[in-house]
CSV table of C-alpha atoms and ligand atoms in Angstrom, one decimal:
chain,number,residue,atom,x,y,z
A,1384,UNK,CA,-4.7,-24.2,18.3
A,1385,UNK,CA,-6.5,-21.2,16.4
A,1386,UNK,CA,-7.1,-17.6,17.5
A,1387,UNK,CA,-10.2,-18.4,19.7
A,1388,UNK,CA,-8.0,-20.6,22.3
A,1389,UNK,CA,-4.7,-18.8,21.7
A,1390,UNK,CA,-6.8,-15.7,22.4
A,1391,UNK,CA,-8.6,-17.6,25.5
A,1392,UNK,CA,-4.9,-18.2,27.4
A,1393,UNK,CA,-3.6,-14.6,26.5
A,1394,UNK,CA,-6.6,-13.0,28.2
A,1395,UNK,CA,-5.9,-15.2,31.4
A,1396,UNK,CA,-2.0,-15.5,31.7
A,1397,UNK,CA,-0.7,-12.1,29.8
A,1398,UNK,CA,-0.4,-8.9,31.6
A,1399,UNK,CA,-2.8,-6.7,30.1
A,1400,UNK,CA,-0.3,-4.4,28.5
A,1401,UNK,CA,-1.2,-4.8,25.0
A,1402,UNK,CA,-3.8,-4.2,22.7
A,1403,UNK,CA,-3.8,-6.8,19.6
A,1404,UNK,CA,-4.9,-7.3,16.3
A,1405,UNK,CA,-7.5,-10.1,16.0
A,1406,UNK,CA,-5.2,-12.1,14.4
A,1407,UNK,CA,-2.5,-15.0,15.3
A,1408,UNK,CA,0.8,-15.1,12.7
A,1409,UNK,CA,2.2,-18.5,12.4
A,1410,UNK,CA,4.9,-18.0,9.4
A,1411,UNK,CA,6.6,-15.2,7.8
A,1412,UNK,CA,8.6,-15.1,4.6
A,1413,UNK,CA,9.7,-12.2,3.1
A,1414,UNK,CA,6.9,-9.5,2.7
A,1415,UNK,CA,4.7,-12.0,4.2
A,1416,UNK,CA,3.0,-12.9,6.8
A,1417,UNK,CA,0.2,-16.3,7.2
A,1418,UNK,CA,-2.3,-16.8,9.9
A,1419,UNK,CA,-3.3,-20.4,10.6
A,1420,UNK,CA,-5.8,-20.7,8.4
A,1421,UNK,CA,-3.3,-19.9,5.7
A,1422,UNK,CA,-4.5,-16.6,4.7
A,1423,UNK,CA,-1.7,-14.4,3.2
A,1424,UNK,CA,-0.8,-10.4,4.6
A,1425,UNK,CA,1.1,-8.2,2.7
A,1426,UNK,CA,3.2,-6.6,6.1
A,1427,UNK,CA,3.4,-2.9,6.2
A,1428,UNK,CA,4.9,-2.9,9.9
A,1429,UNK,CA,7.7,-5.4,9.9
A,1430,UNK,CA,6.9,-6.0,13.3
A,1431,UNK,CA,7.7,-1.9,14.2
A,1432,UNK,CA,10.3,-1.6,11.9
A,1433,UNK,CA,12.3,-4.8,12.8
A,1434,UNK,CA,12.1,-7.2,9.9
A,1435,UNK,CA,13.2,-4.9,7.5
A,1436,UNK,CA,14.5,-7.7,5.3
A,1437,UNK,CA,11.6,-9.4,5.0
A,1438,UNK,CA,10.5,-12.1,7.6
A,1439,UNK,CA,12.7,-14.9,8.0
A,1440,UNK,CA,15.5,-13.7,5.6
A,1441,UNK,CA,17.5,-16.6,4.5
A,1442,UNK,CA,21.2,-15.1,5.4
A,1443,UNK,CA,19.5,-14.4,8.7
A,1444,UNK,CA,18.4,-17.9,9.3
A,1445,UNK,CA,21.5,-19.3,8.0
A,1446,UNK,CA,23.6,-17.5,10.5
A,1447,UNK,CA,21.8,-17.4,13.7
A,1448,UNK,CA,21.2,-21.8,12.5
A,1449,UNK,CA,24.8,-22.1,12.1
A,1450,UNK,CA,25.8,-20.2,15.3
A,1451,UNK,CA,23.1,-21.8,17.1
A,1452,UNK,CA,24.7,-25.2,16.4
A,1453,UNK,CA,28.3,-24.2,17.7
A,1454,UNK,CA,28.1,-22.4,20.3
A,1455,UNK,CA,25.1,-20.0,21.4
A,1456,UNK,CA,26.3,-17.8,24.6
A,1457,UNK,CA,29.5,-17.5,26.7
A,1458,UNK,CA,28.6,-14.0,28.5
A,1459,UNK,CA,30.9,-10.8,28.3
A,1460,UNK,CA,33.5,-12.3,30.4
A,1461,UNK,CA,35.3,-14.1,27.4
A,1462,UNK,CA,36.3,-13.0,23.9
A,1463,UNK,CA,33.6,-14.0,20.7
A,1464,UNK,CA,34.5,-12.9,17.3
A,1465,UNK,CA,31.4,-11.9,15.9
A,1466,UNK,CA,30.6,-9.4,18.7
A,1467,UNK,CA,34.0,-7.8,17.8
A,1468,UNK,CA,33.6,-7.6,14.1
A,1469,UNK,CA,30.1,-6.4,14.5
A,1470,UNK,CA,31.0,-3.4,16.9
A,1471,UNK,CA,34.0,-2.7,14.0
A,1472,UNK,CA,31.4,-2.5,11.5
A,1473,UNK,CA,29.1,-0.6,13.1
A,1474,UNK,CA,31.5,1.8,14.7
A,1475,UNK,CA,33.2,2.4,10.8
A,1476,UNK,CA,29.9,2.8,9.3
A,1477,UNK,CA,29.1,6.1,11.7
A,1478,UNK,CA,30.7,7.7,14.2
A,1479,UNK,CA,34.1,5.7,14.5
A,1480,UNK,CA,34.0,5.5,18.5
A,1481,UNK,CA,33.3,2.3,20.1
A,1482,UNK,CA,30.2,0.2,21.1
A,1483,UNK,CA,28.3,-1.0,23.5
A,1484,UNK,CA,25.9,-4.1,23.0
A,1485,UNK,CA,22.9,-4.7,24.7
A,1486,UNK,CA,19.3,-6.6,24.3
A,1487,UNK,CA,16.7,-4.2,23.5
A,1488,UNK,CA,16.1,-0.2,22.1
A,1489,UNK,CA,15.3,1.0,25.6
A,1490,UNK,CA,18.5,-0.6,27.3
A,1491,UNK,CA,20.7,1.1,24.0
A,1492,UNK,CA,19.4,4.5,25.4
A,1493,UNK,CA,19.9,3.6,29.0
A,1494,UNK,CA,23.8,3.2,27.8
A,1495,UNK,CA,23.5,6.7,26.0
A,1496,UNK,CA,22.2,8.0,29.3
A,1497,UNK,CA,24.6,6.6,31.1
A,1498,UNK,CA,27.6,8.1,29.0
A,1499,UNK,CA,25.8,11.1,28.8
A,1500,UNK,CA,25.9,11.3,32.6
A,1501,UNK,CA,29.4,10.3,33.3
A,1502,UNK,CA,30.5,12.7,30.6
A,1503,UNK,CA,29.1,15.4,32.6
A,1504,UNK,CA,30.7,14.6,36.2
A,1505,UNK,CA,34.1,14.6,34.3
A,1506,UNK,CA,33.3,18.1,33.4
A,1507,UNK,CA,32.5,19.0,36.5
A,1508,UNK,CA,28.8,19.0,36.5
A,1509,UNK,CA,26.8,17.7,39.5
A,1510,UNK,CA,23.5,17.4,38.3
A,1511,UNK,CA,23.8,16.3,35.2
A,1512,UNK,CA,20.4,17.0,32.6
A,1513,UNK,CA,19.1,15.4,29.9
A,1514,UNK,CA,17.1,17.7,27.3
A,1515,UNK,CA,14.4,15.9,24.6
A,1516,UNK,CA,11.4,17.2,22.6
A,1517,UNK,CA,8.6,16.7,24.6
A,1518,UNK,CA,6.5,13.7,22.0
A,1519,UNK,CA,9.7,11.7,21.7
A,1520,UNK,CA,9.7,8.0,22.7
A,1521,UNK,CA,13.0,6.3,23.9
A,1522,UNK,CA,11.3,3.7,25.8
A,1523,UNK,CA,9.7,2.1,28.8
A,1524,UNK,CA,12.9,1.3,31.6
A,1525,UNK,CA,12.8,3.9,33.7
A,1526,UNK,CA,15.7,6.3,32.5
A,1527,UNK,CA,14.5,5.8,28.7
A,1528,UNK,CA,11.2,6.3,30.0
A,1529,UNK,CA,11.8,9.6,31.9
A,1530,UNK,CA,13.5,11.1,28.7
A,1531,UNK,CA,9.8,10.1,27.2
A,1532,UNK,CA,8.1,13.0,28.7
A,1533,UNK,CA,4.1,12.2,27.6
A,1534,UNK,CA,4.8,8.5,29.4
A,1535,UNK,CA,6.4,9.7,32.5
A,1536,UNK,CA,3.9,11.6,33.2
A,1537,UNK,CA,1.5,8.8,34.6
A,1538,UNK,CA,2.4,9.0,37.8
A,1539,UNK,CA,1.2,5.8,39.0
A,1540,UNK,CA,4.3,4.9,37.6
A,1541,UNK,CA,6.8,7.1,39.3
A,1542,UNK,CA,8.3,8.4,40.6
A,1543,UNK,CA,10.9,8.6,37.5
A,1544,UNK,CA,14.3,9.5,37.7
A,1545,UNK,CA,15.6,13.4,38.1
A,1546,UNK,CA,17.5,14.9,35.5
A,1547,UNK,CA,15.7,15.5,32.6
A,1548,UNK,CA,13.4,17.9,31.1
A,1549,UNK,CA,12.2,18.5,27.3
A,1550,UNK,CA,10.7,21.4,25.4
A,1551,UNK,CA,8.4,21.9,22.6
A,1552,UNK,CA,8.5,19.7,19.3
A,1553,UNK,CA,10.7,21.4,17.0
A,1554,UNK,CA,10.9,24.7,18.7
A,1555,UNK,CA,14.5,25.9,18.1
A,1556,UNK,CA,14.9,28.9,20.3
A,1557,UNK,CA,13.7,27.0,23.8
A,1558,UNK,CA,15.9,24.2,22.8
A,1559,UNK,CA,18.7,26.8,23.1
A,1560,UNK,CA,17.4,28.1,26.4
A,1561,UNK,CA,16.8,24.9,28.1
A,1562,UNK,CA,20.7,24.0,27.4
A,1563,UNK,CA,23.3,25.5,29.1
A,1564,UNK,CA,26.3,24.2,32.0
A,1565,UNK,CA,24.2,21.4,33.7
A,1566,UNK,CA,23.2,19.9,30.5
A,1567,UNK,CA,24.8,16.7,30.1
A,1568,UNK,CA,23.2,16.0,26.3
A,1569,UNK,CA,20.2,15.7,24.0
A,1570,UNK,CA,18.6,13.1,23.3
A,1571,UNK,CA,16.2,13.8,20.0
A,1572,UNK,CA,14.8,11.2,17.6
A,1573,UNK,CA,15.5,12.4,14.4
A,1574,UNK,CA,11.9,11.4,13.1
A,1575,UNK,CA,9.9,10.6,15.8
A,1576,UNK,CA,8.3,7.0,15.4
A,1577,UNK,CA,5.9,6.2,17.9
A,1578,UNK,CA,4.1,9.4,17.9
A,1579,UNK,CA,3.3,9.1,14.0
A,1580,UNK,CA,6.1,9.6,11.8
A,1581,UNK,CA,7.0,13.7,13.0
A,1582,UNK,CA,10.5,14.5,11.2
A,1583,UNK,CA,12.6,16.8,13.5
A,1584,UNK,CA,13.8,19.6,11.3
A,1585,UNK,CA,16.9,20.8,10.4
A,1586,UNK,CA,16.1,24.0,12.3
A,1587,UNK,CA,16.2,22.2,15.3
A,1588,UNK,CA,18.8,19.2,14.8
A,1589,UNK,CA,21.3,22.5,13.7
A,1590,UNK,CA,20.2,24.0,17.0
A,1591,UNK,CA,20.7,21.4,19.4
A,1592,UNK,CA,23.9,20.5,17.6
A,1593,UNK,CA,25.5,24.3,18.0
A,1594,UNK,CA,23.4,24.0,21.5
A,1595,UNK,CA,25.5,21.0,22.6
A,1596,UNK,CA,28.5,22.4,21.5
A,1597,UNK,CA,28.2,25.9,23.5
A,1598,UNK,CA,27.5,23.7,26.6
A,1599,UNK,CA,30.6,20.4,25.9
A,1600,UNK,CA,27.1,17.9,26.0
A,1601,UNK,CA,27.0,15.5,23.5
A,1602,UNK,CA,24.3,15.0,21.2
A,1603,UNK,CA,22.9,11.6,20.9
A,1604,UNK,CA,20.2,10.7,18.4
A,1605,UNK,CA,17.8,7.5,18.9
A,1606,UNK,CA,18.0,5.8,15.8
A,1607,UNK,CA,16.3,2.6,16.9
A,1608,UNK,CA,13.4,2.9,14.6
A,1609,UNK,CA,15.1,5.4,12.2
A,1610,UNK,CA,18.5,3.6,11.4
A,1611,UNK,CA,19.6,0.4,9.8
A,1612,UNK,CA,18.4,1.7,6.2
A,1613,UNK,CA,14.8,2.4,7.4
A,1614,UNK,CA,15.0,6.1,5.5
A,1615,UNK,CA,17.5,5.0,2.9
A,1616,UNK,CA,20.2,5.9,4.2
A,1617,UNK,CA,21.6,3.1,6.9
A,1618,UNK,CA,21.7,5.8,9.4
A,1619,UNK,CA,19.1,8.7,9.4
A,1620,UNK,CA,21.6,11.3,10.5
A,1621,UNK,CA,23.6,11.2,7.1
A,1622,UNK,CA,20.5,13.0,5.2
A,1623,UNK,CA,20.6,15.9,7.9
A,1624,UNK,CA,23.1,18.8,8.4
A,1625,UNK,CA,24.7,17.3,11.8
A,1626,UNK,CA,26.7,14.7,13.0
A,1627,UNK,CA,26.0,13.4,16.4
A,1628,UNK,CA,28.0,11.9,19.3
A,1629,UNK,CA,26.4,9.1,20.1
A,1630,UNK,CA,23.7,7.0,18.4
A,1631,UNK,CA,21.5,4.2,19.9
A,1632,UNK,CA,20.1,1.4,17.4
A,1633,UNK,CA,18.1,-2.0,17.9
A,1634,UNK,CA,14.9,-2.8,16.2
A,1635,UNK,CA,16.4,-3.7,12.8
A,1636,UNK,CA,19.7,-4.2,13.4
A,1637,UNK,CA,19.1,-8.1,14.2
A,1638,UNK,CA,16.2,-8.5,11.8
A,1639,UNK,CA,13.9,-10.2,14.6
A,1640,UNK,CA,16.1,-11.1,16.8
A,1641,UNK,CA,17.0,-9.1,20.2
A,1642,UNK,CA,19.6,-6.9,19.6
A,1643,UNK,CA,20.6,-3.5,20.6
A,1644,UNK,CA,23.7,-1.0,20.4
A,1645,UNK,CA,25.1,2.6,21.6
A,1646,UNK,CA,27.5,3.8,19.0
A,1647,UNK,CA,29.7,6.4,20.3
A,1648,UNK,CA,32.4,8.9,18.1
A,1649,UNK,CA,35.0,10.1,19.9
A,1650,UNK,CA,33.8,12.2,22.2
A,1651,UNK,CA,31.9,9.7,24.1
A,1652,UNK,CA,34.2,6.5,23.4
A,1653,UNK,CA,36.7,6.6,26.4
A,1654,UNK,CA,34.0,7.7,28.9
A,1655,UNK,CA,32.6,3.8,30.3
A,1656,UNK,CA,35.2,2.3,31.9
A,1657,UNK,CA,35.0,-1.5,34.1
A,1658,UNK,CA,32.7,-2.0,35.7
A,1659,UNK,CA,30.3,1.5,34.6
A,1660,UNK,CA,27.7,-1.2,32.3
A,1661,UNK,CA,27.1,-4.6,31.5
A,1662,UNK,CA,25.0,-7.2,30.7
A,1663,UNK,CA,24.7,-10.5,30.6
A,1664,UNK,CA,23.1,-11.8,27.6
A,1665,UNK,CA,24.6,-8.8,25.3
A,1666,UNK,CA,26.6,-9.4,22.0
A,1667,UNK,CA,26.3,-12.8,22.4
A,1668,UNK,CA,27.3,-14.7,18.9
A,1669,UNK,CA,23.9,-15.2,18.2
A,1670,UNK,CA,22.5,-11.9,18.1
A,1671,UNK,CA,25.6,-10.6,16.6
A,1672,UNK,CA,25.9,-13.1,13.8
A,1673,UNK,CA,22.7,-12.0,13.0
A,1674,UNK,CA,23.3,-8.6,12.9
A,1675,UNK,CA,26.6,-9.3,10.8
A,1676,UNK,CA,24.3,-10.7,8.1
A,1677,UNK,CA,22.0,-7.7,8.4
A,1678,UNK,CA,24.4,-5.3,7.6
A,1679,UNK,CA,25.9,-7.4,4.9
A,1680,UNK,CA,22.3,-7.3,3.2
A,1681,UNK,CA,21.2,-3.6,3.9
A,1682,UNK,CA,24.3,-1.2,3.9
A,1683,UNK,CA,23.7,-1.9,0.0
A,1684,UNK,CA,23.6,1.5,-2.2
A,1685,UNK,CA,21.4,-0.1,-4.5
A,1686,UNK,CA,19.1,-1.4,-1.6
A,1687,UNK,CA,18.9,2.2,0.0
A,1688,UNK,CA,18.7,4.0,-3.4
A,1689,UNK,CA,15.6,1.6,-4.0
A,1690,UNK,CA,14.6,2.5,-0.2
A,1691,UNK,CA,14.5,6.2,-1.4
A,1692,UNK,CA,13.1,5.7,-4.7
A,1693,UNK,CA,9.8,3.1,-3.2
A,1694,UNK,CA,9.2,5.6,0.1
A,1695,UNK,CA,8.2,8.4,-3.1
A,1696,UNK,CA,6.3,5.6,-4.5
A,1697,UNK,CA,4.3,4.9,-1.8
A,1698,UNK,CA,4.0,8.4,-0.7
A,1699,UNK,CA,2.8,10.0,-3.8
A,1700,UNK,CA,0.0,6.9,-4.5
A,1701,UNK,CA,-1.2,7.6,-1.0
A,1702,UNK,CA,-1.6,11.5,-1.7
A,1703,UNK,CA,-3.5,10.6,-4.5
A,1704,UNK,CA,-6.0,8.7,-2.5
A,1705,UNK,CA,-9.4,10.2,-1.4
A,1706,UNK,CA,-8.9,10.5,2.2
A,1707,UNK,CA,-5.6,11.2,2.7
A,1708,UNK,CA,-4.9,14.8,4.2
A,1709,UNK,CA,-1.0,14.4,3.8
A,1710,UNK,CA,2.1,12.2,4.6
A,1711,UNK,CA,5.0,12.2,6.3
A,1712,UNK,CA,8.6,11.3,6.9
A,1713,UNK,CA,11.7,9.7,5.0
A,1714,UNK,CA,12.3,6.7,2.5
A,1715,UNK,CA,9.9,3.5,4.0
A,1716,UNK,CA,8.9,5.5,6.9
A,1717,UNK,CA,6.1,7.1,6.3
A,1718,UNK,CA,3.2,8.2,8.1
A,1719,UNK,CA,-0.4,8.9,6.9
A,1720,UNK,CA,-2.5,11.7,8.1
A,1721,UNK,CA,-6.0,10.7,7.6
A,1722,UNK,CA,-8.7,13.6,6.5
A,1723,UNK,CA,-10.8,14.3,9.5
A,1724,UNK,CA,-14.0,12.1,10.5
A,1725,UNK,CA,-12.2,9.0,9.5
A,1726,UNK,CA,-11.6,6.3,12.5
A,1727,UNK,CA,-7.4,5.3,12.1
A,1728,UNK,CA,-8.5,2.3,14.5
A,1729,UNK,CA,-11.4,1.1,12.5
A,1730,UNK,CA,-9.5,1.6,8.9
A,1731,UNK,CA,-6.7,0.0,10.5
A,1732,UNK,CA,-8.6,-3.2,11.7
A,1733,UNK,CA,-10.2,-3.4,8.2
A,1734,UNK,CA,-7.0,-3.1,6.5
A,1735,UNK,CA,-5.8,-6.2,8.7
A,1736,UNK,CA,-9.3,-8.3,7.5
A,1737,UNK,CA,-8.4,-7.5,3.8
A,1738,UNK,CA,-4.6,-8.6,4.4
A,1739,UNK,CA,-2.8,-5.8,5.0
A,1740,UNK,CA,-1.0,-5.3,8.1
A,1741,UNK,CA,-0.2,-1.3,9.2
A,1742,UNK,CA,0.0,0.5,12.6
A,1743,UNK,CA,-2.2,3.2,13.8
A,1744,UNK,CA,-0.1,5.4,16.8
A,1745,UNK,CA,-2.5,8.2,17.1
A,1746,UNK,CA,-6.2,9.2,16.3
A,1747,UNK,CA,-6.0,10.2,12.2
A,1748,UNK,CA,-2.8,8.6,11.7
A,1749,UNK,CA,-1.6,5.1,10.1
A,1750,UNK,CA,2.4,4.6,10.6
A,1751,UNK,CA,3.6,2.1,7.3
A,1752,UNK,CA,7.0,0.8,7.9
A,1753,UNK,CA,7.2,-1.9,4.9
A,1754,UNK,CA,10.3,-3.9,4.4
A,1755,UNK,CA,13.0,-1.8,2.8
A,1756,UNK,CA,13.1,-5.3,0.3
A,1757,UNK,CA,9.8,-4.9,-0.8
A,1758,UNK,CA,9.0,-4.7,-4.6
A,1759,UNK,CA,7.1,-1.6,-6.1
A,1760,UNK,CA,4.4,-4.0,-7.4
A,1761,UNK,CA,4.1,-4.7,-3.3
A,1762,UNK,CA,3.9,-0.9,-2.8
A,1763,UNK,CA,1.1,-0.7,-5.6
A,1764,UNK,CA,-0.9,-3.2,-4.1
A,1765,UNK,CA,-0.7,-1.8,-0.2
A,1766,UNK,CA,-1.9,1.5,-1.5
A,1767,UNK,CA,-4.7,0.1,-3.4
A,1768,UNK,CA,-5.8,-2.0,-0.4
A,1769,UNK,CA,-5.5,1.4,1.8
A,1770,UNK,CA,-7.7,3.2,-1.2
A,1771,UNK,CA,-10.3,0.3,-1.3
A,1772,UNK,CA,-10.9,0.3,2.5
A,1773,UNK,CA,-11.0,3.8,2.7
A,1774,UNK,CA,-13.9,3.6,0.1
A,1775,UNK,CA,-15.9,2.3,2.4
A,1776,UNK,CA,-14.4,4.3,5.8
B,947,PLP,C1,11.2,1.2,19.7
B,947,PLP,C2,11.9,2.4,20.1
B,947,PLP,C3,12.6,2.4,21.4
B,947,PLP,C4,12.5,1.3,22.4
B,947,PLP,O1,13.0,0.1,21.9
B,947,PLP,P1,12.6,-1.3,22.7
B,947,PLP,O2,13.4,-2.3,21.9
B,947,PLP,O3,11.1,-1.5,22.6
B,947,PLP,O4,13.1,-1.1,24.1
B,947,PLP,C5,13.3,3.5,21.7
B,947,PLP,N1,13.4,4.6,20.8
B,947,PLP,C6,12.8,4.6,19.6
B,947,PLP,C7,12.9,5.8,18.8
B,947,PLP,C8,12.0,3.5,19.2
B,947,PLP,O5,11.4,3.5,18.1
């Protein structure tokens, strides 16, 4: 079957949710991607930040293969080791609370909300709020989705659930105002991903940490796109001034397959008791085999030094490029502001024709989220493919 026919049944049987690249992937291996007619793309995307060890990563396939043979789901009502060594890990490699698993980024942030909440009715508070910048994403169920405050506002959606409000990107001082007793956390990204690559600044992250404090909310930082070595650090919080109480992860963390976690400290760990959560397919030994062999591959010093190191690579070769107004963010997440006049969209769909796969998420803007295993050779070639096409933009 090639693109014509594959691209016949989606635009009869898929809800129209999506707008794709002209393009169907059949194989992946490491940096790379192949199309059916073979053709080769170097991957600057990772599938938003997911394969971040490369496509099809042999200790990834050799785990989930393994576990897939012996036993592949039991639910939550029984013990499984790897879901246990994996919330171990992840809780000692942050916050040192405990864990809850789930499927996807959105459902880890429903968890946080859900914390978030309960913490506030133990402290007395009966409608409890949840305060965000106002261009953060933190999904598409509805409780993620009404802490995403440019989505819920498409009201042939809502109504969306009470509770939360947000304030200007960055702006420290109404941060501070909009917190106070009824505030039962905030929920920040600490570079926001889906609107282009913004990094929340320290200004802020100190406010709504001393914020949270004043008030007994917790502060919980999405790091679903940010986390699991994407800035070269495994989590994004340990290169800013604050230390959060709860952190969400997916994306990454099961390197293509569905995985998601809330990672509480302290504060939060006691708060869900039986009965408060649960799900059915989540921290199944599957997912959280997987996972297991992610972390043994990317919490890595040498691996997030060489994160560091190739995100100023890439950076500085894209600065030098005629076009380019500026970029942004931290290690191999870095977005590209594009000078004015030139069409994101159209560069983007020619970058994809020359073998280059990257992600436009706003008018002027390409988002690159390479693997964190790629080589600087790699790097040198996605910028001169970037340069070439936008020669001709
Ligand atoms: C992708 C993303 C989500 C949502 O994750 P899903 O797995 O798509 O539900 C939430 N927050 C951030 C910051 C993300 O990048």
């Amino acid at each position: 079957m090639g693109l014509a026919e594959t691209r016949a049944l989606e635009e009869r049987y898929l809800m129209r949710t999506y707008k794709r690249g002209a393009v169907d992937f059949v194989r992946g291996e490491g940096v790379h991607l192949y199309d059916a007619e073979g053709k080769e793309y170097l991957d600057f995307l990772t599938g938003i930040s997911v394969c971040s060890l490369g496509h099809c990563h042999p200790a990834v396939v050799a785990a989930v293969t393994e576990q897939t043979e012996r036993l592949m789901h039991v639910s939550n009502l029984f013990y499984t080791e790897p879901m246990t060594r994996l919330a171990q890990r992840l809780s000692e490699s942050s916050l040192g609370g405990r864990v809850f698993f789930c499927n996807s980024g959105t459902e880890a942030n429903e968890a946080a909300i859900k914390v978030a909440r309960k913490h506030a009715h133990a402290r007395g508070v009966a409608a409890p709020e949840i305060v965000s910048f106002e261009s953060e994403f933190h999904g598409r169920t509805y409780g993620a989705l009404s802490a995403t405050p440019k989505l819920a506002r498409n009201e042939a959606l809502g109504p969306f659930l009470p509770g939360f409000r947000s304030v200007p990107d960055n702006d420290a001082e109404a941060l501070r105002a909009a917190v106070g007793p009824n505030t039962a956390a905030v929920l920040i990204e600490t570079i926001q991903g889906e609107s282009g690559i913004w990094p929340t600044t320290d200004e802020a992250l100190v406010a709504a940490r001393e914020a949270c404090d004043a008030a007994g909310a917790l502060l919980i930082f999405d790091e679903i796109q940010t986390g699991i070595g994407r800035t070269g650090s495994l989590w994004a919080y340990e290169q800013t001034p604050v230390r959060p109480d709860v952190i969400t992860s997916a994306k990454a963390l099961g390197n293509g397959i569905p995985i998601g976690a809330c990672i509480t400290g302290p504060e939060a760990a006691e708060v869900l008791e039986p009965g408060d959560h649960g799900s059915t397919f989540a921290g199944g030994p599957i997912a959280t085999g997987a996972a297991l062999a992610v972390l043994d591959a990317v919490d890595d010093p040498a691996l997030l030094r060489s994160v560091r190191e190739l995100g100023a690579r890439l950076r500085s070769g894209l600065e030098d490029l005629p076009g380019v107004a500026g970029t942004r963010g931290r290690g191999l997440m870095v977005g590209v502001a594009l000078e004015e006049g030139i069409d994101a969209a159209a560069l983007g769909a020619d970058l994809l024709e020359r073998g280059l796969v990257v992600n436009v998420p706003a008018p002027g803007t390409l988002r690159l989220l390479p693997p964190l295993v790629i080589e600087a050779e790699q790097i040198d070639r996605g910028v001169g493919l970037i340069g070439e096409s936008l020669l001709e933009a």
